[in-house]
Coordinates of C-alpha atoms in Angstrom, one line a residue:
Chain K
X1010 CA -67.7 61.1 21.5
X1011 CA -69.4 58.2 23.4
X1012 CA -67.1 58.5 26.4
X1013 CA -67.7 62.2 26.7
X1014 CA -71.4 61.6 26.5
X1015 CA -71.1 58.9 29.2
X1016 CA -69.4 61.5 31.4
X1017 CA -72.1 64.0 30.7
X1018 CA -74.9 61.5 31.5
X1019 CA -73.4 60.9 34.9
X1020 CA -73.2 64.6 35.5
X1021 CA -76.8 65.1 34.7
X1022 CA -77.7 62.9 37.6
X1023 CA -78.5 59.5 36.2
X1024 CA -77.3 56.6 38.2
X1025 CA -74.2 54.8 37.0
X1026 CA -74.6 51.1 36.1
X1027 CA -70.9 50.2 36.3
X1028 CA -68.4 51.4 38.9
X1029 CA -66.4 54.3 37.5
X1030 CA -62.8 53.7 36.6
X1031 CA -61.9 56.5 38.9
X1032 CA -64.1 58.3 41.3
X1033 CA -63.2 61.2 43.6
X1034 CA -65.6 62.6 46.1
X1035 CA -64.8 65.9 47.9
X1036 CA -61.1 65.1 48.0
X1037 CA -58.9 67.4 50.0
X1038 CA -55.2 67.0 50.5
X1039 CA -52.4 69.0 52.1
X1040 CA -48.8 68.0 52.3
X1041 CA -47.5 67.9 55.9
X1042 CA -45.9 71.2 56.9
X1043 CA -47.6 73.1 54.1
X1044 CA -49.9 76.0 54.9
X1045 CA -52.0 75.7 51.7
X1046 CA -53.8 72.7 50.5
X1047 CA -52.6 71.0 47.3
X1048 CA -56.2 69.9 46.5
X1049 CA -59.5 71.0 47.9
X1050 CA -63.0 69.7 47.3
X1051 CA -62.2 67.8 44.2
X1052 CA -64.9 65.6 42.8
X1053 CA -64.3 63.8 39.6
X1054 CA -65.7 60.8 37.8
X1055 CA -63.8 59.0 35.0
X1056 CA -65.8 56.4 33.1
X1057 CA -64.3 53.1 32.0
X1058 CA -62.5 53.5 28.7
X1059 CA -62.6 57.2 28.9
X1060 CA -59.5 59.4 28.1
X1061 CA -59.2 62.1 30.7
X1062 CA -56.6 64.9 30.5
X1063 CA -55.7 66.5 33.8
X1064 CA -54.6 70.0 33.0
X1065 CA -53.2 72.7 35.1
X1066 CA -50.1 74.8 35.8
X1067 CA -47.0 73.5 37.6
X1068 CA -47.8 73.2 41.3
X1069 CA -51.5 73.1 40.5
X1070 CA -52.1 69.7 42.2
X1071 CA -52.0 67.5 39.1
X1072 CA -49.3 65.2 40.4
X1073 CA -50.9 65.1 43.8
X1074 CA -54.2 64.0 42.2
X1075 CA -52.3 61.2 40.4
X1076 CA -50.6 60.1 43.6
X1077 CA -54.0 59.9 45.3
X1078 CA -55.3 57.7 42.4
X1079 CA -52.2 55.6 42.6
X1080 CA -52.6 55.2 46.3
X1081 CA -49.2 56.8 47.0
X1082 CA -50.9 59.4 49.2
X1083 CA -54.1 59.2 51.2
X1084 CA -56.6 62.1 51.0
X1085 CA -57.1 64.2 54.2
X1086 CA -60.8 64.5 53.3
X1087 CA -63.1 62.7 50.8
X1088 CA -62.8 59.4 49.1
X1089 CA -60.9 58.0 46.1
X1090 CA -62.2 54.9 44.4
X1091 CA -60.6 52.9 41.5
X1092 CA -63.1 50.5 40.0
X1093 CA -65.1 50.7 43.2
X1094 CA -62.1 49.7 45.3
X1095 CA -59.6 51.7 47.4
X1096 CA -56.4 52.8 45.5
X1097 CA -54.3 50.5 47.7
X1098 CA -56.3 47.5 46.6
X1099 CA -56.1 48.6 43.0
X1100 CA -52.3 49.0 43.3
X1101 CA -51.9 45.5 44.7
X1102 CA -54.0 44.1 41.8
X1103 CA -52.0 46.1 39.2
X1104 CA -55.0 47.9 37.9
X1105 CA -53.2 51.2 37.3
X1106 CA -50.2 51.3 35.0
X1107 CA -48.1 54.3 35.8
X1108 CA -45.8 56.0 33.3
X1109 CA -43.4 58.3 35.2
X1110 CA -41.6 61.5 34.0
X1111 CA -38.1 61.1 32.8
X1112 CA -36.4 63.1 35.6
X1113 CA -37.8 60.6 38.1
X1114 CA -35.9 57.7 36.6
X1115 CA -32.3 56.9 37.5
X1116 CA -30.8 56.9 34.0
X1117 CA -27.5 55.6 35.2
X1118 CA -28.9 52.2 36.1
X1119 CA -27.1 49.5 34.1
X1120 CA -30.3 48.0 32.9
X1121 CA -31.6 47.4 29.4
X1122 CA -35.1 48.5 28.3
X1123 CA -36.2 44.8 28.3
X1124 CA -34.9 44.3 31.8
X1125 CA -36.7 47.4 33.1
X1126 CA -39.9 46.3 31.4
X1127 CA -39.7 42.8 32.8
X1128 CA -39.3 44.1 36.3
X1129 CA -42.7 45.7 36.0
X1130 CA -44.4 42.3 36.7
X1131 CA -41.2 40.3 37.4
X1132 CA -40.3 42.0 40.7
X1133 CA -43.0 39.8 42.4
X1134 CA -41.4 36.5 41.1
X1135 CA -39.6 34.2 43.5
X1136 CA -35.9 35.1 43.7
X1137 CA -34.7 31.5 43.2
X1138 CA -36.4 31.3 39.8
X1139 CA -35.8 33.0 36.6
X1140 CA -38.5 35.4 35.1
X1141 CA -41.4 33.0 34.2
X1142 CA -42.2 32.6 30.6
X1143 CA -45.6 34.2 31.0
X1144 CA -44.2 37.4 32.4
X1145 CA -41.5 37.5 29.8
X1146 CA -44.1 37.0 27.1
X1147 CA -46.3 39.8 28.4
X1148 CA -43.2 42.1 28.5
X1149 CA -42.4 41.3 24.9
X1150 CA -46.0 41.9 23.8
X1151 CA -46.0 45.3 25.6
X1152 CA -42.7 46.2 24.0
X1153 CA -44.1 45.4 20.6
X1154 CA -47.3 47.3 21.2
X1155 CA -45.3 50.4 22.1
X1156 CA -43.0 50.0 19.2
X1157 CA -40.0 49.5 21.6
X1158 CA -38.8 46.1 20.4
X1159 CA -36.1 47.7 18.2
X1160 CA -34.3 49.3 21.1
X1161 CA -35.2 46.8 23.8
X1162 CA -31.6 45.7 24.4
X1163 CA -30.2 49.3 24.7
X1164 CA -29.4 50.7 28.2
X1165 CA -32.3 52.7 29.6
X1166 CA -30.1 55.8 29.9
X1167 CA -29.3 55.9 26.2
X1168 CA -32.8 56.6 24.8
X1169 CA -34.3 59.6 23.2
X1170 CA -37.3 61.3 24.9
X1171 CA -39.8 59.5 22.7
X1172 CA -38.1 56.1 23.0
X1173 CA -38.0 56.6 26.8
X1174 CA -41.7 57.2 27.0
X1175 CA -42.4 54.1 24.9
X1176 CA -40.2 52.0 27.2
X1177 CA -42.0 53.4 30.3
X1178 CA -45.4 52.8 28.7
X1179 CA -44.3 49.2 27.8
X1180 CA -43.5 48.6 31.5
X1181 CA -46.8 50.0 32.6
X1182 CA -48.7 47.8 30.0
X1183 CA -46.8 44.7 30.9
X1184 CA -48.9 44.3 34.1
X1185 CA -52.0 44.5 31.9
X1186 CA -53.6 47.4 33.8
X1187 CA -57.1 48.7 33.4
X1188 CA -56.0 52.3 33.7
X1189 CA -52.9 53.8 32.1
X1190 CA -51.7 57.0 34.0
X1191 CA -49.2 59.2 32.2
X1192 CA -47.3 61.9 34.0
X1193 CA -46.3 64.8 31.6
X1194 CA -45.8 62.4 28.7
X1195 CA -44.8 65.0 26.1
X1196 CA -42.0 66.6 28.1
X1197 CA -38.6 66.1 26.4
X1198 CA -40.1 65.0 23.1
X1199 CA -39.7 67.1 20.0
X1200 CA -42.9 68.3 18.1
X1201 CA -42.7 65.6 15.5
X1202 CA -42.2 63.0 18.1
X1203 CA -45.2 64.3 20.1
X1204 CA -47.5 63.8 17.1
X1205 CA -46.2 60.2 16.7
X1206 CA -46.6 59.6 20.4
X1207 CA -50.1 61.0 20.4
X1208 CA -51.0 58.6 17.6
X1209 CA -49.5 55.7 19.5
X1210 CA -51.7 56.6 22.6
X1211 CA -54.8 56.7 20.4
X1212 CA -53.9 53.4 18.9
X1213 CA -53.2 51.7 22.2
X1214 CA -56.5 53.1 23.6
X1215 CA -58.4 51.7 20.6
X1216 CA -56.7 48.3 20.8
X1217 CA -56.9 47.7 24.6
X1218 CA -59.9 49.8 25.6
X1219 CA -58.0 51.1 28.6
X1220 CA -59.0 54.1 30.6
X1221 CA -56.3 56.8 30.1
X1222 CA -55.3 59.5 32.5
X1223 CA -52.9 62.1 31.1
X1224 CA -51.4 64.7 33.4
X1225 CA -49.8 67.7 31.8
X1226 CA -49.3 71.4 32.0
X1227 CA -49.2 71.4 28.2
X1228 CA -52.6 71.5 26.5
X1229 CA -51.1 70.0 23.4
X1230 CA -50.4 66.8 25.3
X1231 CA -53.9 66.7 26.6
X1232 CA -55.6 67.3 23.3
X1233 CA -53.4 64.7 21.6
X1234 CA -55.1 61.9 23.7
X1235 CA -58.0 63.1 25.8
X1236 CA -61.8 63.2 25.4
X1237 CA -62.3 65.3 28.6
X1238 CA -60.2 67.6 30.6
X1239 CA -60.1 68.2 34.3
X1240 CA -58.7 71.6 35.0
X1241 CA -56.7 71.8 38.2
X1242 CA -55.0 74.8 39.6
X1243 CA -54.6 76.2 43.0
X1244 CA -56.6 79.2 41.9
X1245 CA -59.4 77.0 40.8
X1246 CA -59.5 75.2 44.1
X1247 CA -59.1 78.2 46.3
X1248 CA -62.7 78.9 45.3
X1249 CA -65.2 76.4 46.6
X1250 CA -68.4 77.6 45.0
X1251 CA -69.4 77.8 41.3
X1252 CA -69.1 81.6 41.4
X1253 CA -65.3 81.1 41.8
X1254 CA -64.8 79.7 38.4
X1255 CA -65.1 82.7 36.2
X1256 CA -64.2 83.0 32.6
X1257 CA -61.4 85.4 33.7
X1258 CA -59.9 82.6 35.9
X1259 CA -60.0 80.1 33.0
X1260 CA -58.7 82.6 30.6
X1261 CA -55.8 83.3 32.9
X1262 CA -55.0 79.6 33.4
X1263 CA -55.4 78.6 29.8
X1264 CA -55.1 81.6 27.5
X1265 CA -51.4 81.1 26.9
X1266 CA -51.7 77.5 25.7
X1267 CA -55.1 77.9 24.1
X1268 CA -54.3 80.8 22.0
X1269 CA -51.4 79.0 20.4
X1270 CA -53.5 75.9 20.0
X1271 CA -56.5 77.7 18.5
X1272 CA -54.2 78.9 15.8
X1273 CA -53.5 75.3 14.9
X1274 CA -56.9 73.7 15.4
X1275 CA -59.5 76.4 14.9
X1276 CA -61.9 77.5 17.7
X1277 CA -62.0 75.5 20.8
X1278 CA -64.6 75.4 23.4
X1279 CA -63.6 74.8 27.0
X1280 CA -66.2 74.3 29.6
X1281 CA -65.7 73.4 33.2
X1282 CA -67.8 72.6 36.2
X1283 CA -66.8 74.6 39.2
X1284 CA -68.3 72.0 41.5
X1285 CA -66.5 69.0 40.1
X1286 CA -63.4 70.7 38.9
X1287 CA -63.6 68.9 35.6
X1288 CA -64.2 70.2 32.1
X1289 CA -64.3 69.3 28.5
X1290 CA -62.3 70.4 25.5
X1291 CA -63.9 70.0 22.1
X1292 CA -62.3 70.6 18.8
X1293 CA -63.8 72.9 16.3
X1294 CA -67.5 72.3 15.6
X1295 CA -67.8 69.6 18.4
X1296 CA -69.3 71.8 21.0
X1297 CA -71.6 70.4 23.7
X1298 CA -74.8 69.2 22.2
X1299 CA -77.3 69.9 24.8
X1300 CA -76.5 73.2 26.5
X1301 CA -74.6 73.5 29.7
X1302 CA -75.7 72.4 33.2
X1303 CA -76.0 74.8 36.0
X1304 CA -72.7 76.3 37.2
X1305 CA -71.0 75.7 33.9
X1306 CA -68.8 78.2 32.2
X1307 CA -67.9 78.3 28.6
X1308 CA -64.7 79.8 27.4
X1309 CA -64.3 80.2 23.7
X1310 CA -61.0 80.9 22.3
X1311 CA -60.5 81.8 18.7
X1312 CA -57.4 82.5 16.8
X1313 CA -57.0 85.9 15.5
X1314 CA -56.2 86.6 11.9
X1315 CA -52.7 86.1 10.7
X1316 CA -50.4 88.9 11.7
X1317 CA -52.7 89.7 14.6
X1318 CA -49.8 89.6 17.0
X1319 CA -50.2 86.3 18.8
X1320 CA -53.9 85.8 18.8
X1321 CA -56.4 86.5 21.6
X1322 CA -58.9 84.8 23.7
X1323 CA -62.4 85.7 24.6
X1324 CA -64.4 84.4 27.4
X1325 CA -68.1 83.8 27.6
X1326 CA -69.6 83.0 31.0
X1327 CA -72.8 81.3 31.8
X1328 CA -73.7 81.5 35.4
X1329 CA -76.0 79.0 37.0
Chain Z
X1042 CA 10.3 40.7 46.3
X1043 CA 9.3 41.0 49.9
X1044 CA 5.8 39.7 49.0
X1045 CA 7.1 36.3 47.9
X1046 CA 9.5 36.2 50.9
X1047 CA 6.6 36.9 53.3
X1048 CA 4.3 34.3 51.7
X1049 CA 6.9 31.6 51.4
X1050 CA 7.9 31.8 55.1
X1051 CA 5.4 29.7 57.1
X1052 CA 5.3 31.9 60.2
X1053 CA 4.8 35.1 58.2
X1054 CA 2.3 33.5 56.0
X1055 CA 0.3 32.4 59.0
X1056 CA 0.4 35.9 60.2
X1057 CA -0.7 37.7 57.0
X1058 CA -2.9 35.1 55.3
X1059 CA -6.0 35.7 57.5
X1060 CA -5.8 39.4 56.7
X1061 CA -5.6 38.8 53.0
X1062 CA -8.5 36.4 53.1
X1063 CA -10.6 38.7 55.3
X1064 CA -9.7 41.6 53.0
X1065 CA -10.8 39.7 49.9
X1066 CA -14.1 38.6 51.5
X1067 CA -14.8 42.1 52.7
X1068 CA -14.0 43.7 49.4
X1069 CA -16.1 41.2 47.4
X1070 CA -19.0 42.0 49.6
X1071 CA -18.5 45.7 49.0
X1072 CA -18.1 45.2 45.3
X1073 CA -21.4 43.5 45.0
X1074 CA -23.4 46.4 46.5
X1075 CA -21.1 49.1 45.2
X1076 CA -22.7 49.8 41.8
X1077 CA -26.0 50.3 43.5
X1078 CA -24.4 52.7 46.0
X1079 CA -23.0 54.7 43.1
X1080 CA -26.1 54.8 41.0
X1081 CA -28.4 55.7 43.9
X1082 CA -25.9 58.3 45.2
X1083 CA -25.6 56.6 48.6
X1084 CA -21.8 57.2 48.9
X1085 CA -22.4 59.9 51.5
X1086 CA -24.6 57.6 53.5
X1087 CA -21.7 55.1 53.5
X1088 CA -19.4 57.9 54.7
X1089 CA -22.0 58.7 57.4
X1090 CA -22.4 55.1 58.5
X1091 CA -18.7 54.4 58.7
X1092 CA -18.1 57.6 60.8
X1093 CA -21.1 56.7 62.9
X1094 CA -19.3 53.5 63.7
X1095 CA -16.9 55.6 65.6
X1096 CA -19.6 56.3 68.2
X1097 CA -20.0 52.5 68.4
X1098 CA -16.3 52.1 68.9
X1099 CA -16.5 54.6 71.8
X1100 CA -19.4 52.8 73.3
X1101 CA -17.7 49.4 73.0
X1102 CA -14.5 50.9 74.5
X1103 CA -16.4 52.1 77.6
X1104 CA -18.0 48.7 78.0
X1105 CA -14.6 47.1 77.7
X1106 CA -13.1 49.6 80.2
X1107 CA -15.7 49.0 82.9
X1108 CA -15.1 45.2 82.4
X1109 CA -18.5 44.3 80.9
X1110 CA -17.1 43.0 77.7
X1111 CA -13.9 41.5 76.3
X1112 CA -11.9 43.5 73.9
X1113 CA -11.6 42.4 70.3
X1114 CA -14.4 39.8 70.5
X1115 CA -17.6 39.3 68.6
X1116 CA -19.5 41.2 71.2
X1117 CA -17.5 44.3 70.5
X1118 CA -18.1 44.0 66.8
X1119 CA -21.8 43.5 67.5
X1120 CA -22.0 46.7 69.6
X1121 CA -20.4 48.6 66.8
X1122 CA -22.7 47.0 64.2
X1123 CA -25.9 47.7 66.2
X1124 CA -24.8 51.3 66.7
X1125 CA -24.0 51.8 62.9
X1126 CA -27.1 50.1 61.6
X1127 CA -29.1 52.2 64.1
X1128 CA -27.4 55.3 62.8
X1129 CA -28.1 54.2 59.2
X1130 CA -31.8 53.8 59.9
X1131 CA -31.8 57.0 61.9
X1132 CA -30.4 58.9 58.9
X1133 CA -33.1 57.5 56.7
X1134 CA -35.8 58.3 59.3
X1135 CA -34.7 61.9 60.1
X1136 CA -34.0 62.7 56.4
X1137 CA -37.4 61.7 55.1
X1138 CA -39.0 65.0 56.1
X1139 CA -38.6 68.1 54.0
X1140 CA -37.4 70.3 56.8
X1141 CA -34.3 68.1 57.2
X1142 CA -32.9 67.0 53.8
X1143 CA -31.1 63.7 53.7
X1144 CA -27.6 65.1 53.4
X1145 CA -28.2 67.2 56.5
X1146 CA -29.4 64.1 58.4
X1147 CA -26.3 62.2 57.3
X1148 CA -24.0 65.1 58.3
X1149 CA -25.8 65.3 61.7
X1150 CA -25.2 61.6 62.5
X1151 CA -21.7 61.7 61.1
X1152 CA -20.4 64.6 63.3
X1153 CA -22.6 63.6 66.2
X1154 CA -21.2 60.1 66.3
X1155 CA -17.6 61.3 65.7
X1156 CA -17.9 63.6 68.7
X1157 CA -19.6 61.0 70.9
X1158 CA -16.9 58.4 69.9
X1159 CA -14.1 60.8 70.8
X1160 CA -15.5 61.6 74.2
X1161 CA -16.3 58.0 75.0
X1162 CA -12.9 56.7 73.9
X1163 CA -11.2 59.3 76.2
X1164 CA -13.6 58.4 79.0
X1165 CA -12.9 54.7 78.5
X1166 CA -9.1 55.3 78.8
X1167 CA -9.6 57.3 82.0
X1168 CA -11.9 54.7 83.5
X1169 CA -9.4 51.9 82.6
X1170 CA -6.5 53.7 84.1
X1171 CA -8.3 54.5 87.3
X1172 CA -9.3 50.9 87.6
X1173 CA -5.7 49.9 87.3
X1174 CA -6.4 48.0 84.0
X1175 CA -4.3 48.6 81.0
X1176 CA -6.1 51.0 78.5
X1177 CA -7.4 48.2 76.3
X1178 CA -8.6 50.5 73.7
X1179 CA -7.6 50.2 70.1
X1180 CA -5.2 52.8 68.7
X1181 CA -6.6 55.8 66.9
X1182 CA -4.8 54.9 63.8
X1183 CA -6.3 51.4 63.7
X1184 CA -9.8 52.8 64.2
X1185 CA -9.3 55.5 61.6
X1186 CA -7.4 53.6 58.9
X1187 CA -8.0 49.9 59.7
X1188 CA -5.8 47.1 60.9
X1189 CA -6.3 44.2 58.4
X1190 CA -2.7 43.0 58.7
X1191 CA -3.4 42.0 62.3
X1192 CA -6.6 40.1 61.4
X1193 CA -7.0 36.6 62.8
X1194 CA -9.1 33.5 62.0
X1195 CA -12.0 35.0 64.0
X1196 CA -12.0 38.0 61.7
X1197 CA -12.1 35.7 58.6
X1198 CA -15.1 33.8 60.1
X1199 CA -17.0 37.1 61.0
X1200 CA -16.3 38.6 57.5
X1201 CA -17.3 35.4 55.8
X1202 CA -20.6 35.1 57.8
X1203 CA -21.5 38.8 57.2
X1204 CA -20.6 38.6 53.5
X1205 CA -22.6 35.4 53.1
X1206 CA -25.7 37.0 54.7
X1207 CA -25.3 40.2 52.7
X1208 CA -24.8 38.6 49.3
X1209 CA -27.7 36.2 49.9
X1210 CA -30.0 39.1 51.0
X1211 CA -29.0 41.2 47.9
X1212 CA -29.6 38.2 45.6
X1213 CA -32.9 37.3 47.1
X1214 CA -34.1 40.9 46.9
X1215 CA -32.5 41.8 43.6
X1216 CA -35.7 42.4 41.6
X1217 CA -37.5 44.7 44.1
X1218 CA -34.2 46.4 44.8
X1219 CA -33.4 47.0 41.1
X1220 CA -37.0 48.3 40.5
X1221 CA -36.7 50.6 43.5
X1222 CA -33.3 51.8 42.5
X1223 CA -34.5 52.6 38.9
X1224 CA -37.4 54.7 40.0
X1225 CA -38.8 54.8 43.6
X1226 CA -42.1 56.4 42.9
X1227 CA -43.0 54.0 40.1
X1228 CA -41.9 51.1 42.2
X1229 CA -44.3 52.2 44.9
X1230 CA -47.1 52.6 42.3
X1231 CA -46.4 49.0 41.1
X1232 CA -46.7 47.7 44.7
X1233 CA -43.0 47.3 45.6
X1234 CA -42.7 47.7 49.4
X1235 CA -40.2 50.5 49.1
X1236 CA -39.9 51.1 52.9
X1237 CA -38.8 47.5 53.4
X1238 CA -36.4 47.7 50.5
X1239 CA -34.9 50.9 51.7
X1240 CA -34.7 49.8 55.3
X1241 CA -33.2 46.5 54.3
X1242 CA -30.6 48.2 52.2
X1243 CA -29.6 50.5 55.1
X1244 CA -29.1 47.4 57.3
X1245 CA -27.0 45.8 54.6
X1246 CA -24.9 49.0 54.2
X1247 CA -24.5 49.2 58.0
X1248 CA -23.2 45.6 58.1
X1249 CA -20.9 46.1 55.1
X1250 CA -19.4 49.2 56.4
X1251 CA -18.8 47.9 59.9
X1252 CA -17.1 44.8 58.4
X1253 CA -15.0 47.0 56.1
X1254 CA -13.7 49.0 59.0
X1255 CA -11.3 46.2 59.9
X1256 CA -9.8 46.5 56.5
X1257 CA -9.9 50.3 55.9
X1258 CA -10.9 52.0 59.1
X1259 CA -13.6 54.6 59.7
X1260 CA -12.1 57.1 57.2
X1261 CA -11.6 54.8 54.3
X1262 CA -14.4 52.2 54.6
X1263 CA -16.8 54.1 52.4
X1264 CA -14.1 54.2 49.7
X1265 CA -14.4 50.4 49.3
X1266 CA -18.1 50.9 48.9
X1267 CA -17.8 53.5 46.2
X1268 CA -14.7 52.9 44.1
X1269 CA -15.3 49.4 42.6
X1270 CA -18.8 50.4 41.4
X1271 CA -17.7 53.8 40.1
X1272 CA -15.0 52.1 38.1
X1273 CA -17.2 49.3 36.8
X1274 CA -19.9 51.8 35.7
X1275 CA -17.2 53.5 33.6
X1276 CA -16.5 50.2 31.9
X1277 CA -20.0 48.8 31.2
X1278 CA -23.7 49.5 31.3
X1279 CA -24.9 45.9 31.5
X1280 CA -25.9 44.7 34.9
X1281 CA -24.0 41.5 35.3
X1282 CA -20.9 42.8 33.5
X1283 CA -20.9 45.9 35.9
X1284 CA -21.1 43.5 38.9
X1285 CA -18.3 41.4 37.4
X1286 CA -16.0 44.4 36.8
X1287 CA -16.8 45.7 40.3
X1288 CA -15.6 42.3 41.7
X1289 CA -12.5 42.4 39.6
X1290 CA -11.6 45.9 40.7
X1291 CA -12.3 45.0 44.4
X1292 CA -10.2 41.9 44.4
X1293 CA -7.4 43.5 42.3
X1294 CA -7.4 46.3 44.8
X1295 CA -6.9 44.0 47.8
X1296 CA -4.3 41.8 46.2
X1297 CA -2.3 44.6 44.6
X1298 CA -2.8 46.7 47.8
X1299 CA -1.2 44.0 49.9
X1300 CA 1.7 43.7 47.5
X1301 CA 2.3 47.4 47.5
X1302 CA 2.0 47.5 51.3
X1303 CA 4.6 44.7 51.7
X1304 CA 7.0 46.1 49.1
X1305 CA 6.8 49.8 50.2
X1306 CA 6.1 49.1 53.8
X1307 CA 2.9 51.1 53.6
X1308 CA -0.2 50.6 55.8
X1309 CA -2.5 48.0 54.1
X1310 CA -5.9 49.8 54.2
X1311 CA -4.7 53.0 52.5
X1312 CA -2.7 51.0 50.0
X1313 CA -5.8 49.1 48.9
X1314 CA -7.8 52.3 48.5
X1315 CA -5.0 53.9 46.5
X1316 CA -4.8 51.0 44.1
X1317 CA -8.6 51.2 43.6
X1318 CA -8.2 55.0 42.9
X1319 CA -5.6 54.2 40.3
X1320 CA -7.9 51.6 38.7
X1321 CA -10.7 54.2 38.6
X1322 CA -8.4 56.6 36.9
X1323 CA -7.4 53.8 34.5
X1324 CA -11.1 53.1 33.7
X1325 CA -11.7 56.8 33.0
X1326 CA -8.6 56.8 30.7
X1327 CA -9.9 53.7 28.9
X1328 CA -13.2 55.4 28.4
X1329 CA -11.6 58.5 26.8
X1330 CA -9.4 56.4 24.6
X1331 CA -12.4 54.5 23.4
X1332 CA -14.4 57.7 22.8
X1333 CA -11.6 59.2 20.8
X1334 CA -11.1 55.9 18.9
X1335 CA -14.8 55.8 18.2
X1336 CA -14.8 59.3 16.9
X1337 CA -11.8 58.5 14.7
X1338 CA -13.4 55.4 13.4
X1339 CA -16.6 57.1 12.5
X1340 CA -14.7 60.0 10.8
X1341 CA -12.9 57.3 8.8
X1342 CA -16.2 55.8 7.8
X1343 CA -17.5 59.1 6.7
X1344 CA -14.4 59.7 4.6
X1345 CA -14.7 56.3 3.0

């Protein structure tokens, strides 16, 4: 819980001693030619070593947020900082390891997993030399850490969903990043594989002390590896004030996923800050210790009794 | 065997050898970049660039007709190359916005250049005739289908220089290129200068296609860019083995294409392309046989 507490401390107004891993201040972004903004007024702070889930429906701006953090897009308004630097600097220094979704990758490339992983750091190497021993060694370590050594010689297009995620994660880790950013990591993995992958994420986080950003529309992916959750949806951001974030809105965004989840895990508390567009998910019994800050809303979802026809959600709002 | 006859006769050999050598060099260059073109689905861009070259042909024809440029020289090739590379970069630039998808941008340049080329070639003929000069404009057939059998030493030198530059550029940029080709967004996130990689590849494709036009013409040039890689990717999924197979298919296509052309008295460019099509079909067949064999073998294992 220490990371979550660190996040809460920051929110209560105490000054931060170290630069946050990721810090967004009033970020707005609109794709050229689009009438509606993809993101509006997003402020978010992710402490070093924290595991943040970025949750929201498809088209809710999650991938845009990730692109801003990766420096692939520049915000129209507001600032994005990665360890106190601009995302472009962070990118050049290899601070953010990015794990893409499977559909983004050209699976017909005649490359083995090992070759793909080595390119992560090896693309910068001088063309007249082979891949230096140090780069190759880091790639091997990353493959081992992700449990991908066994299929490292297989073509990248021949992998299962779970193996593919491990390969992509190994490539991201091969540059020894400070932040690991995963885009929809559970898509295309069967439920058993998801549990294994969630365990792997926890293990890697514990061993390397990385900051994790997990983007997903699927709450199960988030809960598998996150301490805190930022809830992003167009609806959420179409409201600029705290009053906009009502339990009804949250219930609508989350109820479908949460109800199913509550059935597996017991009651969940979701609370979110309308101003900062971030929130927390706690498992059963791990509710916020010290009461909510102004503007916070709490949504409690409990599973109905068996045979209750799919469960139900109940919202409890606390206005500021 | 007409082929042996042609090659044993010193005069005929001197006539055909430059074409065969230029063809081999061209096809080797195409074969190196071909797997990338197939995997990245750039075949249509190749088509667009080669047809855009027709606009360059028209422009060069006008320059020749008004007497500013000699026909068949390096300057003429340069005009066509600059036009094609410009069109290639234009396709990438226009196609990057959501309102005009890439295939639309390619189609736009393709038909635009074809139309412009047609008008300019006609105008060049008219200007040349009015000026009392012979219409020193290449025949439609040689523009559309190539004229490698008439290649001279100059063509060999040009093909060699372009091929050398292209292969060197691809080798030097192979790592960023492969990373970009695997996954553009991740490559950007890892700091790969994807704009430079993409632009560089467009320039390379422009040069490759323009050089290929001598062998296969506007219509068939992109076939040389697609067929060796498509065949090789059917045969292997290892990088260097794919490049190797691509080279084998390219070279076999040229050599067998010349033999077929000599024996059957067919035009050389289309013969080369047809041989490569047959090789592609063969690779598909080999794949199916292997798949059926594999299934049979595993069934046998299960029975045992």
